[in-house]
CSV table of C-alpha atoms in Angstrom, one decimal:
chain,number,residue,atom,x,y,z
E,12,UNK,CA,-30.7,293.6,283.4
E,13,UNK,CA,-33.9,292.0,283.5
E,14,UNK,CA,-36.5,292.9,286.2
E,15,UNK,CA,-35.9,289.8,288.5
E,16,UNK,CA,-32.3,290.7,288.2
E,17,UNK,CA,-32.8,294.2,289.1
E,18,UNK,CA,-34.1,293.6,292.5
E,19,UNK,CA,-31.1,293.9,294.5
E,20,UNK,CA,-29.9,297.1,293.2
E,21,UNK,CA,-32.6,298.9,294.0
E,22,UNK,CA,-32.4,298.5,297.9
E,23,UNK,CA,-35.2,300.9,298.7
E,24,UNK,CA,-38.0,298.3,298.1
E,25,UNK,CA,-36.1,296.6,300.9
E,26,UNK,CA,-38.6,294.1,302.8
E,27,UNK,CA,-38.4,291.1,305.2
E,28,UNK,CA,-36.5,288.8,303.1
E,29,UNK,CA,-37.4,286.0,301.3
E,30,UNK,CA,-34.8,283.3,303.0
E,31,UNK,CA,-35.2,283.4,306.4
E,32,UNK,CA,-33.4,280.4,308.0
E,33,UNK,CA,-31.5,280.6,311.1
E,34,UNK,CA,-27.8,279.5,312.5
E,35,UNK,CA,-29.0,279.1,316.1
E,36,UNK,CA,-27.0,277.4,318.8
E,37,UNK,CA,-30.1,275.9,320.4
E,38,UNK,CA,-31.1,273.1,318.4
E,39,UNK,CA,-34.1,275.7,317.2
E,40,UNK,CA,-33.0,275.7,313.6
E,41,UNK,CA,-31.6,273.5,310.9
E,42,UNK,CA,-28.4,275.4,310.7
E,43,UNK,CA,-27.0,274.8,313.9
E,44,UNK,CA,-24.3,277.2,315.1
E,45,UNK,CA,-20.5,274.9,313.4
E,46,UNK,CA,-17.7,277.4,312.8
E,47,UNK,CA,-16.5,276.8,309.4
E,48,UNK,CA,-19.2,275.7,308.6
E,49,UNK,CA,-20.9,279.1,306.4
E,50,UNK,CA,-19.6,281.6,304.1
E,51,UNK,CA,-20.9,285.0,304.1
E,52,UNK,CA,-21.4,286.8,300.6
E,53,UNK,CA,-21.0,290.3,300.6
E,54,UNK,CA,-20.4,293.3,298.6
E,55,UNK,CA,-18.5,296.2,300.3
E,56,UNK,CA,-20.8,298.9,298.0
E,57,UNK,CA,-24.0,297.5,299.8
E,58,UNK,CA,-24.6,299.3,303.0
E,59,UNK,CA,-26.9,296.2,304.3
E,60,UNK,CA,-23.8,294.0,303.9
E,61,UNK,CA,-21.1,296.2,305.4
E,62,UNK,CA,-23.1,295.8,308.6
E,63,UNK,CA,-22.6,292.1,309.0
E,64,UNK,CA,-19.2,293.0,307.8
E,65,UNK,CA,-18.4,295.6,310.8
E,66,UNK,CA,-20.3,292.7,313.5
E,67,UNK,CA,-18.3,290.5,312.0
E,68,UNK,CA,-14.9,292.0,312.9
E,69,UNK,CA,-15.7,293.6,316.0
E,70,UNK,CA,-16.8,290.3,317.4
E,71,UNK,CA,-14.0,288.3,315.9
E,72,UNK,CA,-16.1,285.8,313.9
E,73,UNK,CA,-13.3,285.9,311.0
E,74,UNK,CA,-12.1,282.7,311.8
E,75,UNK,CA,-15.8,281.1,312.6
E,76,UNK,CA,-17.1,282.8,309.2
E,77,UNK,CA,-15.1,283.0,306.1
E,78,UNK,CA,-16.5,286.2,303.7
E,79,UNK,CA,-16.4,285.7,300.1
E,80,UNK,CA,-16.8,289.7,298.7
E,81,UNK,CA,-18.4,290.1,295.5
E,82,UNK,CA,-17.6,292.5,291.9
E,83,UNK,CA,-19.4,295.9,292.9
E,84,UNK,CA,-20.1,295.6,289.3
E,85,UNK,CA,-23.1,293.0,288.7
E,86,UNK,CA,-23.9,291.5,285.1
E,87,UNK,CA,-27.3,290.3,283.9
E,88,UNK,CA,-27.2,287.2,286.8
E,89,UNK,CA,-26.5,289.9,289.4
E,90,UNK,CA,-23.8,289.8,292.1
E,91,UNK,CA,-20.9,287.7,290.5
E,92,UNK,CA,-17.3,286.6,291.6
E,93,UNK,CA,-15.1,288.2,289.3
E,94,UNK,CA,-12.6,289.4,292.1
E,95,UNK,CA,-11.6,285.7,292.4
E,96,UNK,CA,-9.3,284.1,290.7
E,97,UNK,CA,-10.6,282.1,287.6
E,98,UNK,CA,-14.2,284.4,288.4
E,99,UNK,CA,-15.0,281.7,291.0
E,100,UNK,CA,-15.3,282.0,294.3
E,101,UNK,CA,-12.7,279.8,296.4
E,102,UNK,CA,-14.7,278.6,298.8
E,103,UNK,CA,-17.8,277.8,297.3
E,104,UNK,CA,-16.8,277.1,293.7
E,105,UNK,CA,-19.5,279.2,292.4
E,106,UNK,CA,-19.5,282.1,289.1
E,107,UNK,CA,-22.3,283.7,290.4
E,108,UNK,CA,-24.2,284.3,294.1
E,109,UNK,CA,-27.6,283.2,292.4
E,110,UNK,CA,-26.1,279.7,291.7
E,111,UNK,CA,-26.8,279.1,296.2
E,112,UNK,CA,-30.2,280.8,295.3
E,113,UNK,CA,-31.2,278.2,293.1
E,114,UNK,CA,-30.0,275.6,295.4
E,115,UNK,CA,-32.0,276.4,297.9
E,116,UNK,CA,-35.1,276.9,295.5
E,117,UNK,CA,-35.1,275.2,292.4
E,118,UNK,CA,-36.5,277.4,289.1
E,119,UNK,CA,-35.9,280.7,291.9
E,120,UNK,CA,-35.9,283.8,289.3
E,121,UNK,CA,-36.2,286.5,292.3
E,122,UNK,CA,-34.0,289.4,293.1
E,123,UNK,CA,-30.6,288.1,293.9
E,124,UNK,CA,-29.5,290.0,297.5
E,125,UNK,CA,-26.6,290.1,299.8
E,126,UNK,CA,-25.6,289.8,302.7
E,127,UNK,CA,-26.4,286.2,302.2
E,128,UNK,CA,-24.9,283.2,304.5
E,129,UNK,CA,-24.2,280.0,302.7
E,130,UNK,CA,-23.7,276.9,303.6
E,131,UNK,CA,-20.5,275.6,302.3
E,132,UNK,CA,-21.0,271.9,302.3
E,133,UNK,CA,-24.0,272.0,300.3
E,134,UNK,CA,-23.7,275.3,298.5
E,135,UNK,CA,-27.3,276.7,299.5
E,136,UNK,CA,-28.1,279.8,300.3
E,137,UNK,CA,-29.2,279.5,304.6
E,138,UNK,CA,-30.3,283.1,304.7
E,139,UNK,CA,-30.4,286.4,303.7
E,140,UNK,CA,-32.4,288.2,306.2
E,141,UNK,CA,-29.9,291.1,306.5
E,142,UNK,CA,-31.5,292.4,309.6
E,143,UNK,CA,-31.5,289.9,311.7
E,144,UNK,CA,-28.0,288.3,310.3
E,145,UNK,CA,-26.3,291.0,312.6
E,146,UNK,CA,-28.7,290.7,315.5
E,147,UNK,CA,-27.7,287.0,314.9
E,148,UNK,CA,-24.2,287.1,315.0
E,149,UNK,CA,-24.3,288.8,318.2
E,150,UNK,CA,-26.7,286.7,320.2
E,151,UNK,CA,-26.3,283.1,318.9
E,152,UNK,CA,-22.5,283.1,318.1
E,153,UNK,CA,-21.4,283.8,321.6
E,154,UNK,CA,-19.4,280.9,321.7
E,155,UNK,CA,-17.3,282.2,319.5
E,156,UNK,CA,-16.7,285.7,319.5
E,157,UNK,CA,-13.0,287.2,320.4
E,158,UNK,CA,-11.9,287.9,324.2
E,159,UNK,CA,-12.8,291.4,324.8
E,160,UNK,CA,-16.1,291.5,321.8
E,161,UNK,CA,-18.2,294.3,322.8
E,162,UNK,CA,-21.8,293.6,323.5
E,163,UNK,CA,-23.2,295.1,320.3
E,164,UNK,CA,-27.3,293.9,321.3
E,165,UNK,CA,-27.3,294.2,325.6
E,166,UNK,CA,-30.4,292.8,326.6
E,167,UNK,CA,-30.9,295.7,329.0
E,168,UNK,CA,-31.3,298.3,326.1
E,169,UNK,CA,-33.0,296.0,323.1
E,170,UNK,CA,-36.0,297.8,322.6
E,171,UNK,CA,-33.9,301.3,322.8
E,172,UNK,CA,-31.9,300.2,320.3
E,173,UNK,CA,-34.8,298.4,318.1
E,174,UNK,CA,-36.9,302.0,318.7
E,175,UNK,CA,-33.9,304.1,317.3
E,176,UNK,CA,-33.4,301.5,314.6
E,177,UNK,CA,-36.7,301.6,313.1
E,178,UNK,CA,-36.4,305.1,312.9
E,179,UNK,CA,-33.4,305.0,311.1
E,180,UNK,CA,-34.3,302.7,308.6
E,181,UNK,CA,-37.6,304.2,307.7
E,182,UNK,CA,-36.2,307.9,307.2
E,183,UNK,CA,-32.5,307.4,306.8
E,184,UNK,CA,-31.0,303.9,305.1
E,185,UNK,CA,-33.9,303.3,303.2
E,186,UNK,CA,-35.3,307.5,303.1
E,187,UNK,CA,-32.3,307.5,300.6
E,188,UNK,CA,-33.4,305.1,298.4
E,189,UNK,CA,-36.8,306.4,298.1
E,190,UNK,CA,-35.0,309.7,297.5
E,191,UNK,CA,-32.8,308.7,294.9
E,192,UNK,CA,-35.9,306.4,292.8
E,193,UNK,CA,-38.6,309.0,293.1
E,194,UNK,CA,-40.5,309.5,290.1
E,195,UNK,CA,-42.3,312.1,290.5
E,196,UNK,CA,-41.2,315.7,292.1
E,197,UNK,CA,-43.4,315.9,295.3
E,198,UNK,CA,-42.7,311.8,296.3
E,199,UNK,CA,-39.0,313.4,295.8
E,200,UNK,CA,-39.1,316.1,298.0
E,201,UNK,CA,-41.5,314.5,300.7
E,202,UNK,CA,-38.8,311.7,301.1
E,203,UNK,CA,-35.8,314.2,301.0
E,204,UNK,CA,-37.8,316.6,303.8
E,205,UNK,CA,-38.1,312.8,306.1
E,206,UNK,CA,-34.5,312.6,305.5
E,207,UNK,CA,-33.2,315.4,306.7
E,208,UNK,CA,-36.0,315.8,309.9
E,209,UNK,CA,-34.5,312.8,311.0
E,210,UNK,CA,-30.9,313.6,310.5
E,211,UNK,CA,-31.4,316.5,312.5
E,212,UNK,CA,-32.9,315.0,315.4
E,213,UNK,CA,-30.0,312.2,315.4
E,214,UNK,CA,-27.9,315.7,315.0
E,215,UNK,CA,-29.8,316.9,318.8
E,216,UNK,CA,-29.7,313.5,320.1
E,217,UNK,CA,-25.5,312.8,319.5
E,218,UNK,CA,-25.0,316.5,320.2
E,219,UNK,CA,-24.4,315.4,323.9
E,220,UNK,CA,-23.9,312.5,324.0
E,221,UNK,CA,-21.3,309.9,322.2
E,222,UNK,CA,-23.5,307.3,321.0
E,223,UNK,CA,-27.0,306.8,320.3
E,224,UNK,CA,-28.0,304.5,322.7
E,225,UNK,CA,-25.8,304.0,326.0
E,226,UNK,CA,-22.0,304.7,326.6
E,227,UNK,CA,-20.8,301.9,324.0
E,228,UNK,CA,-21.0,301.3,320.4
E,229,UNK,CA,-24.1,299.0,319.6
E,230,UNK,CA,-26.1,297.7,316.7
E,231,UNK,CA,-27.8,300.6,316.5
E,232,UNK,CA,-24.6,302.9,315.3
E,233,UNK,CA,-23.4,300.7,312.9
E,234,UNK,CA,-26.9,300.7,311.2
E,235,UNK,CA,-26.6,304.8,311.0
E,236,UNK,CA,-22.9,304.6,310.1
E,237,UNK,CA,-23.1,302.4,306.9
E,238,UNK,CA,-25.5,305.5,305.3
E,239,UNK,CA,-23.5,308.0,306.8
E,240,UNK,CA,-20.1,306.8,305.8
E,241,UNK,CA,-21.7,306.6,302.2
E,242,UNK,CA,-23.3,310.2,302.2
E,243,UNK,CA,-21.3,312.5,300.6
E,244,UNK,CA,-19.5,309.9,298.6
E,245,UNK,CA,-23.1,308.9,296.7
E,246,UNK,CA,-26.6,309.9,298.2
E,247,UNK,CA,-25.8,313.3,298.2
E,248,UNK,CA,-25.1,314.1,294.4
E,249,UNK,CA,-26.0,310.1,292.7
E,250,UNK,CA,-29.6,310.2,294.8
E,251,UNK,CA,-30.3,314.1,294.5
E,252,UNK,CA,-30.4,314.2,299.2
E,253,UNK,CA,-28.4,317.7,298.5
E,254,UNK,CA,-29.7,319.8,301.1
E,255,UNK,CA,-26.9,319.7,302.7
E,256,UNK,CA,-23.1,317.5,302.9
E,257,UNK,CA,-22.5,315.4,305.8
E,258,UNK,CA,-19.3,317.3,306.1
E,259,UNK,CA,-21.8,320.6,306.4
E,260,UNK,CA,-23.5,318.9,309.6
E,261,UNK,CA,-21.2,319.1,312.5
E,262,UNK,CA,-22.6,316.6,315.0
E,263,UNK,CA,-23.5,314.1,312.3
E,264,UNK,CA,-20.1,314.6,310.7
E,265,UNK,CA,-17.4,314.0,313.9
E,266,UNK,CA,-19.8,311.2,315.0
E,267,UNK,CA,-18.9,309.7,311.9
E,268,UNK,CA,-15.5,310.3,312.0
E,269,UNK,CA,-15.0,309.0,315.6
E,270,UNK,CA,-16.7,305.7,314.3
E,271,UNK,CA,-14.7,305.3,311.3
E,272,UNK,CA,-11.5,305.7,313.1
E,273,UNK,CA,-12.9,303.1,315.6
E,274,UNK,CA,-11.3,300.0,314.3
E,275,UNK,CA,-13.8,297.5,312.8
E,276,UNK,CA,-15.5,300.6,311.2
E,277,UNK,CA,-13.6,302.5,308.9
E,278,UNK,CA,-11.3,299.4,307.6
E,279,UNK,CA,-14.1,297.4,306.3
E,280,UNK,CA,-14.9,300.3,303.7
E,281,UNK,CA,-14.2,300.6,300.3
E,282,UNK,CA,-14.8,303.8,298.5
E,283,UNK,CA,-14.0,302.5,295.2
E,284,UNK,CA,-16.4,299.4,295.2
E,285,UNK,CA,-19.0,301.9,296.5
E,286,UNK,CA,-18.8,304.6,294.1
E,287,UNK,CA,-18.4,302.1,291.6
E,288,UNK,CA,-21.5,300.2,292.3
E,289,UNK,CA,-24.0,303.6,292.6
E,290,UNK,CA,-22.5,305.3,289.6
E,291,UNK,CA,-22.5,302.5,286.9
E,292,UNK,CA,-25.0,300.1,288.3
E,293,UNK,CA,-28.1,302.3,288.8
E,294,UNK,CA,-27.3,303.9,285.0
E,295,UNK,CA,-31.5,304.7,285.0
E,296,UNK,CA,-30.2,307.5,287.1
E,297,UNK,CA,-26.4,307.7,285.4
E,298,UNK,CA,-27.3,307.0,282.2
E,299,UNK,CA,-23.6,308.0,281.1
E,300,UNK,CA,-21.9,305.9,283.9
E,301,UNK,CA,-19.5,308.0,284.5
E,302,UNK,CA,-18.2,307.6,288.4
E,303,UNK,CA,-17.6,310.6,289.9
E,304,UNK,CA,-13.6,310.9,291.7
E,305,UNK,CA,-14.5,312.6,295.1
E,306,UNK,CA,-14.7,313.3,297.6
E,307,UNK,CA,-11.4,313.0,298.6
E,308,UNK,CA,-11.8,310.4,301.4
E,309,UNK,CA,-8.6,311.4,303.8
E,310,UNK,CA,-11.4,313.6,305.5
E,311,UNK,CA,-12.2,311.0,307.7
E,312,UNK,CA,-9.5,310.6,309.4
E,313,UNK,CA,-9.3,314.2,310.5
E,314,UNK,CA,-9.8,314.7,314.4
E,315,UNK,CA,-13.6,314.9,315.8
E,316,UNK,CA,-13.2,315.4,319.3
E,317,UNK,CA,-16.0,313.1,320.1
E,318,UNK,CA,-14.0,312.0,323.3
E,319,UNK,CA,-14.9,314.5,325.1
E,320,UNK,CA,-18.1,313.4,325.4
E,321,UNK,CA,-16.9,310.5,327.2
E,322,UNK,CA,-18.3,306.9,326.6
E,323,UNK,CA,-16.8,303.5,326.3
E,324,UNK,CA,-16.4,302.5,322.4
E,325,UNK,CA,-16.1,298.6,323.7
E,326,UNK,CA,-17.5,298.7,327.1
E,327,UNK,CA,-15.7,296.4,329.2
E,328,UNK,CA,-14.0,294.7,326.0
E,329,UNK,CA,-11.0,295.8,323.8
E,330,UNK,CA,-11.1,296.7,320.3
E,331,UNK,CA,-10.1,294.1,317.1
E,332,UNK,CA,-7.1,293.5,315.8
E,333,UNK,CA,-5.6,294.3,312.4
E,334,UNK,CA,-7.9,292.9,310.2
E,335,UNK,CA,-6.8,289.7,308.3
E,336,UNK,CA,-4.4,290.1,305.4
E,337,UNK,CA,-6.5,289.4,303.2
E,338,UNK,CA,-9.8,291.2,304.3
E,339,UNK,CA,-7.8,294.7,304.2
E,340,UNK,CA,-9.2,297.4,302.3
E,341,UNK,CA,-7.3,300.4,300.9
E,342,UNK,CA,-6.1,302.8,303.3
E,343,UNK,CA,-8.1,306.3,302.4
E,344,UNK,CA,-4.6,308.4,303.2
C-alpha cells in the first residue's frame, strides 16, 4: 500500500477528520436532514464505524439511511466494494470508497476512512467526522428515529457522557492503537500501563452500577463496547495489550456481555470481517498473515447477571427489531 493509502488502517493517528460537513435539520448546513437521501459506508472490522452502525439500529434510521459495508480486506485504493455483486456498490455505483473522496476534492490523495456518509445523488463524500456522525444521528435525525428509540445523547447528562468519553478514547479505543504501533519498548509499555489504569477504573466505576453514565445505555457505552467487543478477538494477542483477557476481567467482561446481548449491539458484529481485517491488513505487525481462529465467540452469549444491578437499557423506549434481512450478521452460536 502506499503511504496515503495506509492512513486508514492505522486508526491510532486518529484526529478530527478531514471532511467535516453536516446533515442538520436546521437549515445550518448544506446537507439538510432528506431520508434517502445518504448512504453510509462502513466496514464492520472498524470499531469507529460499528458505532454509527449500533446508533443506527437502535434509533431505527435503517430505512432513513441505507449502509453500503465494505471488504474487510482493502487493496492498494483502500476500502473497496468487493462484497457487492459485480465489486460495485448498489447504491452508489462506485468500485472503490475513495471514488466519493475525490468527488468531493478533486486530485484528494489522503487517507481513505470510514464511517463516511455519502450523498447518493451526487456521489460525494458529505462527511467522515466519525465522532460527531453518531452524536449526529441522535440529535439532528429526531424526526425520524423509530417509536420507542432510546435517548443515546440526554441533554441532562452531555458533558458526563463527553467527560467519560474523552477518557475512553485517549487511554482505551485509541490506547490500543498506540499499543499495537509502538516502536520502541518503553512508548509500548507506557501505552499498555494507560490501558489497563483505565480499564480498571471503568472496572470500579461499572462494578455497581449498570452503565457508565445514568440508568440507560448512551453514547458513551457504545464508544467502550466497540474496543471491548474486539479485545480478546485482536488487541490482546494482534496489538501485544496482554496483561490480561477481557474474559479475565469480571466487571469489564459481563458488562460486555449484557451489551452484546442487548439487541442493536451484539448483531451488528462480525468476527470474521474483524479478525480478518487486523490479521492480514496490518501485515507490518503479521508479516505472515495468518488470521488466528479464536476465540470461540459463543462466550458472549453466556449469562452476566448485570440485571441485578438494575437500570433501564432503553429508558422509557423499547428495544429494535430484528435487524433487516439483509443487514444480518452471522449468529456467533
Amino acid at each position: 500500500m502506499s503511504p496515503t493509502r495506509q492512513q486508514d488502517d492505522k486508526e491510532f493517528t486518529r484526529s478530527p477528520s478531514h471532511f467535516t460537513d453536516r446533515i442538520t435539520a436546521d437549515g445550518s448546513s448544506p446537507w439538510p436532514v432528506e431520508p434517502g437521501r445518504y448512504r453510509l459506508v462502513v466496514s464492520r472490522a472498524c470499531p469507529w464505524a460499528s458505532r454509527a452502525l449500533i446508533v443506527r439500529r437502535l434509533l431505527g434510521l435503517e430505512d432513513a439511511i441505507s449502509i453500503g459495508v465494505v471488504d474487510p480486506i482493502q487493496d492498494e485504493r483502500s476500502w473497496r466494494f468487493t462484497l457487492d455483486p459485480g465489486d460495485r456498490d448498489p447504491v452508489l455505483g462506485i468500485r472503490f470508497l475513495s471514488e466519493a473522496y475525490e468527488k468531493a476534492e478533486p486530485g484528494y490523495d489522503g487517507g481513505v476512512s470510514v464511517p463516511a456518509i455519502v450523498d447518493v445523488p451526487s456521489g460525494r463524500l458529505v462527511t467522515n467526522d466519525y465522532g460527531q456522525i453518531t452524536l449526529d444521528l441522535s440529535t439532528e435525525w429526531t424526526a425520524h428515529h423509530r417509536p420507542g428509540a432510546p435517548d443515546l445523547y440526554p441533554e441532562r447528562l452531555r458533558d458526563e457522557i463527553d467527560a467519560v468519553n474523552a477518557e475512553v478514547f485517549r487511554d482505551v479505543n485509541n490506547g490500543v492503537y498506540m499499543a499495537g504501533f509502538s516502536r520502541d519498548q518503553e512508548g509500548y509499555e507506557g501505552h499498555v500501563r494507560r490501558l489497563f489504569e483505565r480499564l480498571d477504573a471503568l472496572s470500579e466505576r461499572l462494578e455497581t452500577r449498570r452503565y457508565l453514565v445514568g440508568d440507560t445505555i448512551t453514547e458513551a457505552d457504545i464508544r467502550l463496547f466497540v474496543t471491548l467487543v474486539r479485545f480478546d478477538a485482536v488487541y490482546h494477542g494482534h496489538f501485544k495489550c496482554n496483561r490480561s483477557k477481557l474474559t479475565e476481567l469480571p466487571v469489564l467482561w459481563a458488562y460486555a456481555r449484557d451489551l452484546f446481548q442487548t439487541p442493536g449491539f451484539g448483531d451488528t458484529v462480525d468476527f470474521d470481517h474483524i479478525r480478518r481485517h487486523y490479521y492480514y491488513v496490518h501485515h507490518e505487525i503479521n508479516p505472515t498473515r495468518i488470521v488466528a481462529v479464536g476465540p470461540d465467540p459463543r462466550g458472549w452469549l453466556t449469562p452476566h447477571g448485570r440485571e441485578e444491578l438494575g437500570g433501564r437499557p432503553f429508558g422509557d423506549g423499547t428495544p429494535p427489531g430484528p435487524p433487516p434481512a439483509g443487514e444480518r450478521v452471522p449468529d456467533p452460536s
